[in-house]
Amino acid sequence: MSLLELGGKQFTIPVGEVALGSDANCAIPLSGAGVLPRHAVLEGQPDGQVVIRKGTPEAEVLVNGVRLGVEPTPLLHGDKLEVGGYELTFVDERRAGTTQFVEKVELPEAAASRGRGAPERAATRNTGGRVVSLTDGREYVMGGAALVFGREAGCDVVVPETDVSRRHAEIVQTGQGYLLVDSSTNGTFVNEERVRGQRMLRRADVIRIGGQGFRFYADVIPAAAPPAPRAGPVAEAPPAAQPPPGAAERLQLTMDGLEALRPARSAQLASFLVRVGELRGRRLPVKTPIVNIGRADYNDLVFPDPSVSTAHAKLQLREGVWLLVDLDSTNGTFVDGERVKGEAPLAPGAMVRLGDVQLAFEPTDDAVPVTEGSGTRVSAAFPEPQLPAPTKPEVPIEKPLGAPARRASEVQPPGVKTTRRRVPPPPQKKTKGCGASAALIILLGAGFVAIVQRLLA
């Protein structure tokens, strides 16, 4: 269930439209000089998503400190709405729950960067502090003494994930600058390095809470002039310590050594070529999927031109498509001659105009050169080798008992030589002659005949 909280009161947002304003017929009534009769409209979707839009074009609505444009904007758990001096908090009860402990694994890129030594960032002062979400491009300005991150809807920056604590971390203003204080279960990371209690923030630091990243911005303290060198003998620097023999080979077997085995990745996603303006002829790189464009120095791309608004536009990469969003600029944002209303996709070579500044957009993916003839080649056919015919050992043919004799061709395949084994004839038994036996038979027969004749007479 989705609802809005205001001073202890809760207003449920069902499926359909819910009006907010000073009119008595509005479901969320607000009174005051800055509230119009139908100031804003919240629309509940069947899937639980809530979208907010202006009730009238002249209405002013701020979402997390950023002015709401003409197009409707979906609300996320913990978003802060400012209407005529009132601050309302959007709550999505589906995001509630207990913190789930997750074992964080430090990326090898972070360990390798610390081993090589990360570049030192400029210190900041306590002005212009804000964070920009690298997930959806939302901006959160530090209006008070602290900016709180967490899963609770009452936090200034709500991260609705189960591995995020209810009050995860906060950015506090101190005399030395902005300080990040961690009070979570699963930890807070700055530039992929876990914060041990607290850490001073520098401009363009990336804060990671759960699975979401935020880039920190603040005004930079001007660098002081280096002190003049003193006269006198110069002490020789001690010789640099040499690594022990074989250290480089052993490093390749560690996680830090994997960085050298990986192919180099381009740090530039796209670029703008300035056609008209004070920076004419310069190519400005785009290194992050979300880029803020404007005249103020806290933007990612700064154009010092009076026709460009302080926060003029925002470029973001969404599902492989570059989109340019106009931030209610004074002179407008144009793509190929047409004014941007809400957001507009950028094609390779698109002409962009911010006030009087004209740019040519060039994504890096489309600028990768293709070597001619680099496709797959068909290999020439090789003749198949002639293998000799398999030979079988000569096996004598034996006839089983009682079986008729068979020829060799019936048991051996053609082309295979068959060897016959000569079997010697069985030895003949020596017996006595048969003449005596025959004479005895004749005598017996004659005696039998004589006996019969005598009986008949």
CSV table of C-alpha atoms in Angstrom, one decimal:
chain,number,residue,atom,x,y,z
A,1,MET,CA,0.0,0.0,0.0
A,2,SER,CA,1.2,3.5,-0.9
A,3,LEU,CA,0.5,6.6,1.2
A,4,LEU,CA,1.7,10.2,1.9
A,5,GLU,CA,2.7,11.3,5.4
A,6,LEU,CA,2.2,14.9,6.6
A,7,GLY,CA,2.8,15.9,10.2
A,8,GLY,CA,1.7,12.5,11.6
A,9,LYS,CA,-1.3,12.2,9.2
A,10,GLN,CA,-1.4,9.5,6.5
A,11,PHE,CA,-3.3,9.8,3.2
A,12,THR,CA,-3.8,6.5,1.3
A,13,ILE,CA,-3.3,6.5,-2.4
A,14,PRO,CA,-5.6,4.0,-4.1
A,15,VAL,CA,-5.6,3.0,-7.7
A,16,GLY,CA,-6.8,6.0,-9.7
A,17,GLU,CA,-6.3,9.7,-9.3
A,18,VAL,CA,-5.9,11.6,-6.0
A,19,ALA,CA,-6.0,15.4,-6.1
A,20,LEU,CA,-3.9,17.5,-3.8
A,21,GLY,CA,-4.7,21.2,-3.3
A,22,SER,CA,-6.7,23.9,-1.4
A,23,ASP,CA,-10.1,22.9,-2.9
A,24,ALA,CA,-12.4,21.2,-0.5
A,25,ASN,CA,-13.1,18.4,-2.9
A,26,CYS,CA,-9.4,17.3,-3.0
A,27,ALA,CA,-8.6,14.1,-1.2
A,28,ILE,CA,-5.5,15.7,0.3
A,29,PRO,CA,-6.5,19.2,1.4
A,30,LEU,CA,-3.8,21.8,2.0
A,31,SER,CA,-4.3,25.4,2.8
A,32,GLY,CA,-2.0,28.4,2.3
A,33,ALA,CA,-1.2,31.2,0.0
A,34,GLY,CA,1.1,29.1,-2.1
A,35,VAL,CA,-1.3,26.2,-2.6
A,36,LEU,CA,-3.5,26.2,-5.7
A,37,PRO,CA,-7.1,24.7,-5.7
A,38,ARG,CA,-5.8,21.7,-7.7
A,39,HIS,CA,-2.1,21.9,-7.2
A,40,ALA,CA,-1.0,18.3,-8.0
A,41,VAL,CA,-2.4,15.0,-9.0
A,42,LEU,CA,-1.2,11.6,-7.8
A,43,GLU,CA,-2.2,8.6,-9.9
A,44,GLY,CA,-2.0,5.0,-8.4
A,45,GLN,CA,-1.2,2.3,-10.8
A,46,PRO,CA,-2.5,-1.3,-10.5
A,47,ASP,CA,1.1,-2.6,-9.9
A,48,GLY,CA,1.5,-0.3,-6.9
A,49,GLN,CA,3.5,2.4,-8.6
A,50,VAL,CA,2.4,6.1,-8.0
A,51,VAL,CA,3.0,8.9,-10.5
A,52,ILE,CA,2.8,12.6,-9.7
A,53,ARG,CA,2.1,15.4,-12.1
A,54,LYS,CA,1.2,19.1,-11.9
A,55,GLY,CA,-2.5,19.9,-11.5
A,56,THR,CA,-2.1,23.2,-13.4
A,57,PRO,CA,0.9,24.4,-15.5
A,58,GLU,CA,1.7,27.2,-13.1
A,59,ALA,CA,1.8,25.0,-10.0
A,60,GLU,CA,5.3,24.5,-8.4
A,61,VAL,CA,6.1,21.1,-7.0
A,62,LEU,CA,9.5,20.0,-5.7
A,63,VAL,CA,10.5,16.4,-5.6
A,64,ASN,CA,13.6,15.9,-3.4
A,65,GLY,CA,14.4,19.6,-3.9
A,66,VAL,CA,14.2,19.4,-7.7
A,67,ARG,CA,11.4,21.2,-9.5
A,68,LEU,CA,8.8,19.0,-11.2
A,69,GLY,CA,8.6,19.4,-14.9
A,70,VAL,CA,5.7,19.1,-17.4
A,71,GLU,CA,6.0,15.3,-17.7
A,72,PRO,CA,4.7,13.0,-14.9
A,73,THR,CA,7.3,11.6,-12.5
A,74,PRO,CA,7.1,8.2,-10.7
A,75,LEU,CA,7.6,8.3,-7.0
A,76,LEU,CA,10.0,6.1,-5.0
A,77,HIS,CA,9.8,5.1,-1.4
A,78,GLY,CA,11.0,8.0,0.8
A,79,ASP,CA,10.6,10.8,-1.8
A,80,LYS,CA,10.0,14.2,-0.3
A,81,LEU,CA,7.4,16.5,-1.9
A,82,GLU,CA,7.3,20.2,-1.3
A,83,VAL,CA,4.0,22.0,-2.0
A,84,GLY,CA,3.4,25.6,-0.9
A,85,GLY,CA,5.6,25.3,2.2
A,86,TYR,CA,4.4,21.8,3.1
A,87,GLU,CA,6.7,18.7,3.0
A,88,LEU,CA,5.1,15.4,2.4
A,89,THR,CA,6.8,12.0,2.5
A,90,PHE,CA,5.9,9.2,0.1
A,91,VAL,CA,5.8,5.8,1.7
A,92,ASP,CA,5.7,2.4,-0.1
A,93,GLU,CA,5.0,-0.2,2.6
A,94,ARG,CA,6.2,-3.0,0.3
A,95,ARG,CA,9.7,-1.8,1.0
A,96,ALA,CA,9.5,-2.2,4.7
A,97,GLY,CA,11.2,-5.1,6.5
A,98,THR,CA,14.3,-6.0,8.6
A,99,THR,CA,17.8,-5.5,7.5
A,100,GLN,CA,19.4,-8.6,5.8
A,101,PHE,CA,23.0,-9.1,6.5
A,102,VAL,CA,25.1,-9.5,3.3
A,103,GLU,CA,28.8,-10.4,3.3
A,104,LYS,CA,30.4,-7.7,1.2
A,105,VAL,CA,33.3,-8.8,-1.1
A,106,GLU,CA,35.8,-6.1,-2.0
A,107,LEU,CA,36.3,-5.8,-5.7
A,108,PRO,CA,39.8,-6.5,-7.0
A,109,GLU,CA,39.7,-3.2,-8.9
A,110,ALA,CA,39.5,-1.3,-5.6
A,111,ALA,CA,42.4,-3.2,-4.1
A,112,ALA,CA,44.5,-2.6,-7.2
A,113,SER,CA,43.7,1.1,-7.2
A,114,ARG,CA,44.8,1.4,-3.6
A,115,GLY,CA,48.0,-0.5,-4.4
A,116,ARG,CA,48.8,1.9,-7.2
A,117,GLY,CA,47.8,5.0,-5.2
A,118,ALA,CA,44.5,6.8,-5.9
A,119,PRO,CA,44.6,10.4,-7.1
A,120,GLU,CA,44.0,12.9,-4.4
A,121,ARG,CA,40.7,14.9,-4.7
A,122,ALA,CA,40.2,18.5,-3.8
A,123,ALA,CA,38.9,19.4,-0.4
A,124,THR,CA,35.4,21.0,-0.2
A,125,ARG,CA,33.8,23.7,1.8
A,126,ASN,CA,30.4,23.7,3.5
A,127,THR,CA,28.5,25.1,0.6
A,128,GLY,CA,26.9,23.6,-2.4
A,129,GLY,CA,26.7,20.1,-0.8
A,130,ARG,CA,24.5,17.6,-2.7
A,131,VAL,CA,24.5,14.0,-4.0
A,132,VAL,CA,23.3,12.7,-7.3
A,133,SER,CA,22.0,9.2,-7.7
A,134,LEU,CA,23.8,7.2,-10.3
A,135,THR,CA,20.8,4.9,-10.7
A,136,ASP,CA,18.0,7.2,-11.6
A,137,GLY,CA,19.7,10.7,-11.7
A,138,ARG,CA,17.8,12.1,-8.7
A,139,GLU,CA,19.4,15.0,-6.8
A,140,TYR,CA,19.4,15.5,-3.1
A,141,VAL,CA,20.5,18.9,-1.8
A,142,MET,CA,21.8,19.3,1.8
A,143,GLY,CA,19.4,21.8,3.1
A,144,GLY,CA,20.1,21.2,6.8
A,145,ALA,CA,23.1,20.2,9.0
A,146,ALA,CA,22.9,16.5,7.9
A,147,LEU,CA,21.7,14.3,5.0
A,148,VAL,CA,20.6,10.9,6.2
A,149,PHE,CA,20.6,7.7,4.1
A,150,GLY,CA,18.6,4.6,5.0
A,151,ARG,CA,15.6,2.4,4.3
A,152,GLU,CA,13.1,4.2,6.5
A,153,ALA,CA,10.8,6.6,4.7
A,154,GLY,CA,11.8,9.4,7.1
A,155,CYS,CA,15.4,9.4,5.8
A,156,ASP,CA,16.5,12.2,3.4
A,157,VAL,CA,17.8,9.7,0.8
A,158,VAL,CA,15.8,6.4,0.9
A,159,VAL,CA,17.5,3.3,-0.5
A,160,PRO,CA,14.7,0.6,-0.4
A,161,GLU,CA,16.9,-2.6,-0.3
A,162,THR,CA,16.9,-5.4,2.3
A,163,ASP,CA,20.7,-5.1,2.9
A,164,VAL,CA,20.4,-1.4,3.8
A,165,SER,CA,19.8,-0.4,7.5
A,166,ARG,CA,16.9,1.7,8.5
A,167,ARG,CA,19.3,4.6,9.3
A,168,HIS,CA,22.4,3.5,7.3
A,169,ALA,CA,24.7,6.6,7.1
A,170,GLU,CA,24.6,10.4,7.1
A,171,ILE,CA,26.6,13.3,5.7
A,172,VAL,CA,27.3,15.9,8.4
A,173,GLN,CA,28.7,19.4,8.1
A,174,THR,CA,31.9,20.0,10.1
A,175,GLY,CA,34.4,22.8,10.3
A,176,GLN,CA,36.8,20.9,8.0
A,177,GLY,CA,34.1,20.0,5.4
A,178,TYR,CA,31.5,17.3,4.8
A,179,LEU,CA,31.9,14.2,6.9
A,180,LEU,CA,30.3,10.8,6.1
A,181,VAL,CA,29.4,8.8,9.2
A,182,ASP,CA,28.6,5.1,8.8
A,183,SER,CA,26.2,3.4,11.3
A,184,SER,CA,25.1,0.4,9.2
A,185,THR,CA,25.2,-3.4,9.4
A,186,ASN,CA,26.6,-4.1,6.0
A,187,GLY,CA,28.8,-1.0,5.6
A,188,THR,CA,29.1,2.1,3.5
A,189,PHE,CA,31.6,2.4,0.7
A,190,VAL,CA,33.4,5.4,-0.8
A,191,ASN,CA,35.1,4.8,-4.1
A,192,GLU,CA,34.7,1.0,-3.4
A,193,GLU,CA,36.6,1.3,-0.1
A,194,ARG,CA,34.6,0.5,3.1
A,195,VAL,CA,34.3,3.4,5.5
A,196,ARG,CA,35.7,2.6,9.0
A,197,GLY,CA,33.4,4.7,11.1
A,198,GLN,CA,33.7,8.0,9.4
A,199,ARG,CA,35.5,9.7,6.4
A,200,MET,CA,35.9,13.2,5.0
A,201,LEU,CA,34.3,13.5,1.6
A,202,ARG,CA,36.0,15.1,-1.5
A,203,ARG,CA,34.4,16.4,-4.6
A,204,ALA,CA,33.2,13.7,-7.0
A,205,ASP,CA,33.5,10.9,-4.5
A,206,VAL,CA,31.2,8.0,-5.2
A,207,ILE,CA,29.2,6.7,-2.2
A,208,ARG,CA,27.8,3.2,-2.4
A,209,ILE,CA,25.0,2.1,-0.1
A,210,GLY,CA,23.6,-1.3,-0.8
A,211,GLY,CA,23.4,-1.7,-4.6
A,212,GLN,CA,23.0,2.0,-5.3
A,213,GLY,CA,25.7,4.6,-6.0
A,214,PHE,CA,25.7,8.4,-5.3
A,215,ARG,CA,28.2,11.0,-6.5
A,216,PHE,CA,29.0,13.8,-4.0
A,217,TYR,CA,29.4,17.4,-5.0
A,218,ALA,CA,30.4,20.5,-3.0
A,219,ASP,CA,32.2,23.8,-3.6
A,220,VAL,CA,36.0,23.4,-3.8
A,221,ILE,CA,38.3,25.2,-1.4
A,222,PRO,CA,40.8,27.3,-3.5
A,223,ALA,CA,44.3,25.9,-3.4
A,224,ALA,CA,46.8,28.0,-1.4
A,225,ALA,CA,50.0,29.1,-3.1
A,226,PRO,CA,52.9,26.7,-2.3
A,227,PRO,CA,55.5,28.2,0.2
A,228,ALA,CA,58.7,29.5,-1.3
A,229,PRO,CA,61.7,27.2,-1.0
A,230,ARG,CA,64.2,28.0,1.7
A,231,ALA,CA,67.8,28.6,0.9
A,232,GLY,CA,70.3,26.1,2.1
A,233,PRO,CA,71.7,22.7,1.4
A,234,VAL,CA,69.4,20.3,-0.2
A,235,ALA,CA,69.2,17.0,1.6
A,236,GLU,CA,69.5,14.0,-0.7
A,237,ALA,CA,66.4,11.9,-0.9
A,238,PRO,CA,66.9,8.3,0.4
A,239,PRO,CA,67.0,5.7,-2.3
A,240,ALA,CA,63.6,4.2,-3.1
A,241,ALA,CA,63.1,0.7,-1.7
A,242,GLN,CA,63.4,-2.0,-4.3
A,243,PRO,CA,61.0,-4.9,-4.3
A,244,PRO,CA,62.4,-8.3,-3.5
A,245,PRO,CA,63.4,-10.6,-6.4
A,246,GLY,CA,60.4,-12.4,-7.9
A,247,ALA,CA,57.8,-10.0,-6.4
A,248,ALA,CA,56.4,-9.1,-9.8
A,249,GLU,CA,55.8,-12.7,-10.7
A,250,ARG,CA,54.2,-13.5,-7.3
A,251,LEU,CA,51.9,-10.4,-7.7
A,252,GLN,CA,50.5,-11.9,-10.9
A,253,LEU,CA,49.1,-14.8,-8.8
A,254,THR,CA,47.2,-12.5,-6.4
A,255,MET,CA,43.9,-10.8,-6.8
A,256,ASP,CA,45.7,-7.5,-7.3
A,257,GLY,CA,47.6,-8.9,-10.2
A,258,LEU,CA,44.5,-9.7,-12.1
A,259,GLU,CA,44.1,-6.1,-13.1
A,260,ALA,CA,47.1,-6.4,-15.5
A,261,LEU,CA,45.5,-9.5,-17.2
A,262,ARG,CA,42.3,-7.7,-18.0
A,263,PRO,CA,41.8,-5.7,-21.2
A,264,ALA,CA,41.8,-2.0,-20.8
A,265,ARG,CA,38.3,-0.5,-20.7
A,266,SER,CA,37.5,2.9,-22.1
A,267,ALA,CA,36.7,5.5,-19.4
A,268,GLN,CA,34.8,7.6,-22.0
A,269,LEU,CA,31.2,6.6,-22.9
A,270,ALA,CA,30.4,9.5,-25.2
A,271,SER,CA,31.5,13.1,-25.9
A,272,PHE,CA,30.2,16.5,-26.9
A,273,LEU,CA,31.9,18.6,-29.6
A,274,VAL,CA,31.3,22.3,-29.0
A,275,ARG,CA,30.3,23.9,-32.3
A,276,VAL,CA,29.2,27.4,-31.1
A,277,GLY,CA,30.0,29.1,-27.8
A,278,GLU,CA,33.0,30.1,-25.6
A,279,LEU,CA,34.3,26.5,-25.7
A,280,ARG,CA,34.1,26.2,-29.5
A,281,GLY,CA,36.2,23.4,-30.9
A,282,ARG,CA,36.6,21.6,-27.5
A,283,ARG,CA,35.6,18.0,-27.0
A,284,LEU,CA,34.0,17.3,-23.7
A,285,PRO,CA,34.0,13.7,-22.5
A,286,VAL,CA,31.1,11.9,-20.9
A,287,LYS,CA,32.4,9.3,-18.4
A,288,THR,CA,29.4,8.4,-16.4
A,289,PRO,CA,25.9,7.2,-17.4
A,290,ILE,CA,24.3,10.2,-15.7
A,291,VAL,CA,25.7,13.7,-16.4
A,292,ASN,CA,24.3,17.0,-15.2
A,293,ILE,CA,24.8,20.0,-17.5
A,294,GLY,CA,24.6,23.7,-16.6
A,295,ARG,CA,26.4,26.9,-15.8
A,296,ALA,CA,27.0,26.2,-12.1
A,297,ASP,CA,30.4,24.7,-11.3
A,298,TYR,CA,28.8,21.7,-9.4
A,299,ASN,CA,27.6,20.3,-12.8
A,300,ASP,CA,29.5,17.5,-14.5
A,301,LEU,CA,29.6,19.6,-17.8
A,302,VAL,CA,29.9,23.3,-17.1
A,303,PHE,CA,29.2,25.9,-19.8
A,304,PRO,CA,30.1,29.4,-18.6
A,305,ASP,CA,27.6,31.0,-20.9
A,306,PRO,CA,24.9,33.5,-19.7
A,307,SER,CA,22.3,31.8,-22.0
A,308,VAL,CA,22.7,28.5,-20.1
A,309,SER,CA,20.7,28.0,-16.9
A,310,THR,CA,22.4,27.1,-13.6
A,311,ALA,CA,21.0,23.5,-13.9
A,312,HIS,CA,20.1,23.3,-17.6
A,313,ALA,CA,19.8,19.7,-18.6
A,314,LYS,CA,20.6,16.1,-17.7
A,315,LEU,CA,22.0,13.4,-19.9
A,316,GLN,CA,21.5,9.8,-18.9
A,317,LEU,CA,22.0,6.3,-20.4
A,318,ARG,CA,18.9,4.1,-20.0
A,319,GLU,CA,18.7,0.6,-21.4
A,320,GLY,CA,21.4,1.4,-24.0
A,321,VAL,CA,19.7,4.6,-25.2
A,322,TRP,CA,21.1,8.1,-24.4
A,323,LEU,CA,18.3,10.5,-23.3
A,324,LEU,CA,18.5,14.2,-22.8
A,325,VAL,CA,16.2,15.7,-20.2
A,326,ASP,CA,15.5,19.4,-19.9
A,327,LEU,CA,15.4,20.8,-16.3
A,328,ASP,CA,13.0,23.6,-16.9
A,329,SER,CA,15.7,25.8,-18.3
A,330,THR,CA,15.0,29.4,-19.2
A,331,ASN,CA,16.1,29.3,-22.9
A,332,GLY,CA,15.2,25.7,-23.4
A,333,THR,CA,17.0,22.6,-24.7
A,334,PHE,CA,16.8,21.6,-28.4
A,335,VAL,CA,17.7,18.4,-30.3
A,336,ASP,CA,18.0,18.7,-34.1
A,337,GLY,CA,16.1,22.0,-34.0
A,338,GLU,CA,13.1,20.7,-31.9
A,339,ARG,CA,12.6,21.8,-28.3
A,340,VAL,CA,12.8,19.0,-25.7
A,341,LYS,CA,9.7,18.5,-23.7
A,342,GLY,CA,10.5,16.1,-20.9
A,343,GLU,CA,13.1,13.9,-22.5
A,344,ALA,CA,14.4,13.2,-26.0
A,345,PRO,CA,16.6,10.3,-27.3
A,346,LEU,CA,20.0,11.3,-28.8
A,347,ALA,CA,21.2,9.6,-32.0
A,348,PRO,CA,24.9,9.6,-33.1
A,349,GLY,CA,25.7,12.9,-34.5
A,350,ALA,CA,22.6,14.7,-33.0
A,351,MET,CA,22.9,18.5,-32.8
A,352,VAL,CA,22.1,19.8,-29.3
A,353,ARG,CA,21.5,23.4,-28.4
A,354,LEU,CA,21.6,24.7,-24.8
A,355,GLY,CA,20.7,28.4,-25.0
A,356,ASP,CA,23.2,29.8,-27.5
A,357,VAL,CA,25.7,26.9,-27.1
A,358,GLN,CA,25.6,24.3,-29.9
A,359,LEU,CA,27.0,20.8,-29.5
A,360,ALA,CA,27.4,17.6,-31.5
A,361,PHE,CA,26.8,14.4,-29.7
A,362,GLU,CA,29.0,11.5,-30.4
A,363,PRO,CA,28.6,8.1,-28.5
A,364,THR,CA,31.8,6.1,-28.1
A,365,ASP,CA,30.2,2.8,-29.1
A,366,ASP,CA,29.5,4.0,-32.6
A,367,ALA,CA,32.9,5.6,-33.0
A,368,VAL,CA,34.9,2.3,-32.6
A,369,PRO,CA,36.8,1.7,-35.9
A,370,VAL,CA,36.3,-1.5,-37.8
A,371,THR,CA,39.4,-2.9,-39.6
A,372,GLU,CA,38.7,-3.8,-43.2
A,373,GLY,CA,38.9,-7.6,-43.7
A,374,SER,CA,38.7,-8.4,-40.1
A,375,GLY,CA,35.8,-10.8,-40.5
A,376,THR,CA,36.1,-14.6,-40.3
A,377,ARG,CA,38.0,-16.1,-43.3
A,378,VAL,CA,37.2,-19.4,-44.9
A,379,SER,CA,40.1,-21.9,-44.6
A,380,ALA,CA,41.3,-23.7,-47.7
A,381,ALA,CA,40.2,-27.4,-48.0
A,382,PHE,CA,42.9,-29.9,-47.0
A,383,PRO,CA,43.0,-33.3,-48.8
A,384,GLU,CA,42.0,-36.1,-46.5
A,385,PRO,CA,44.8,-38.5,-45.7
A,386,GLN,CA,44.7,-42.0,-47.1
A,387,LEU,CA,44.7,-44.4,-44.3
A,388,PRO,CA,45.8,-48.1,-44.8
A,389,ALA,CA,43.0,-50.7,-44.7
A,390,PRO,CA,42.8,-52.3,-41.3
A,391,THR,CA,44.2,-55.8,-41.0
A,392,LYS,CA,43.1,-58.6,-38.8
A,393,PRO,CA,45.2,-61.4,-37.4
A,394,GLU,CA,44.9,-64.7,-39.1
A,395,VAL,CA,42.6,-66.9,-37.1
A,396,PRO,CA,42.1,-70.6,-38.0
A,397,ILE,CA,38.7,-71.7,-38.8
A,398,GLU,CA,37.4,-74.4,-36.5
A,399,LYS,CA,34.3,-76.5,-37.1
A,400,PRO,CA,32.2,-77.1,-34.1
A,401,LEU,CA,31.0,-80.7,-33.4
A,402,GLY,CA,28.0,-81.7,-35.4
A,403,ALA,CA,28.0,-78.6,-37.6
A,404,PRO,CA,28.3,-78.8,-41.4
A,405,ALA,CA,31.5,-77.8,-42.9
A,406,ARG,CA,31.6,-74.1,-44.1
A,407,ARG,CA,33.8,-72.4,-46.5
A,408,ALA,CA,36.2,-69.6,-45.4
A,409,SER,CA,34.2,-67.0,-47.4
A,410,GLU,CA,31.2,-67.5,-45.2
A,411,VAL,CA,33.0,-66.5,-42.0
A,412,GLN,CA,35.7,-64.0,-43.3
A,413,PRO,CA,34.9,-60.8,-45.2
A,414,PRO,CA,36.1,-60.5,-48.8
A,415,GLY,CA,39.7,-59.3,-49.2
A,416,VAL,CA,40.9,-60.9,-46.0
A,417,LYS,CA,43.3,-63.9,-46.4
A,418,THR,CA,42.3,-67.1,-44.7
A,419,THR,CA,44.7,-69.8,-43.6
A,420,ARG,CA,43.7,-73.4,-43.5
A,421,ARG,CA,45.1,-75.8,-41.0
A,422,ARG,CA,45.7,-79.3,-42.3
A,423,VAL,CA,44.3,-81.9,-39.9
A,424,PRO,CA,46.0,-85.3,-40.1
A,425,PRO,CA,43.6,-88.3,-40.6
A,426,PRO,CA,42.8,-90.2,-37.4
A,427,PRO,CA,44.9,-93.4,-36.9
A,428,GLN,CA,43.3,-96.7,-38.0
A,429,LYS,CA,42.9,-99.5,-35.5
A,430,LYS,CA,44.5,-102.8,-36.2
A,431,THR,CA,42.0,-105.7,-36.3
A,432,LYS,CA,42.2,-109.5,-37.0
A,433,GLY,CA,41.2,-110.9,-40.4
A,434,CYS,CA,37.6,-111.7,-41.2
A,435,GLY,CA,38.1,-115.1,-43.1
A,436,ALA,CA,37.6,-117.4,-40.1
A,437,SER,CA,34.4,-115.6,-39.1
A,438,ALA,CA,32.9,-116.1,-42.6
A,439,ALA,CA,33.6,-119.9,-42.7
A,440,LEU,CA,32.0,-120.4,-39.4
A,441,ILE,CA,28.9,-118.7,-40.5
A,442,ILE,CA,28.6,-120.8,-43.6
A,443,LEU,CA,28.9,-124.0,-41.7
A,444,LEU,CA,26.3,-123.0,-39.2
A,445,GLY,CA,23.9,-122.1,-42.1
A,446,ALA,CA,24.5,-125.5,-43.8
A,447,GLY,CA,23.8,-127.4,-40.6
A,448,PHE,CA,20.6,-125.5,-40.0
A,449,VAL,CA,19.3,-126.3,-43.5
A,450,ALA,CA,20.1,-130.1,-43.0
A,451,ILE,CA,18.1,-130.1,-39.8
A,452,VAL,CA,15.1,-128.6,-41.5
A,453,GLN,CA,15.1,-131.1,-44.4
A,454,ARG,CA,15.3,-134.0,-42.0
A,455,LEU,CA,12.2,-132.8,-40.0
A,456,LEU,CA,10.2,-132.4,-43.2
A,457,ALA,CA,11.0,-135.9,-44.4
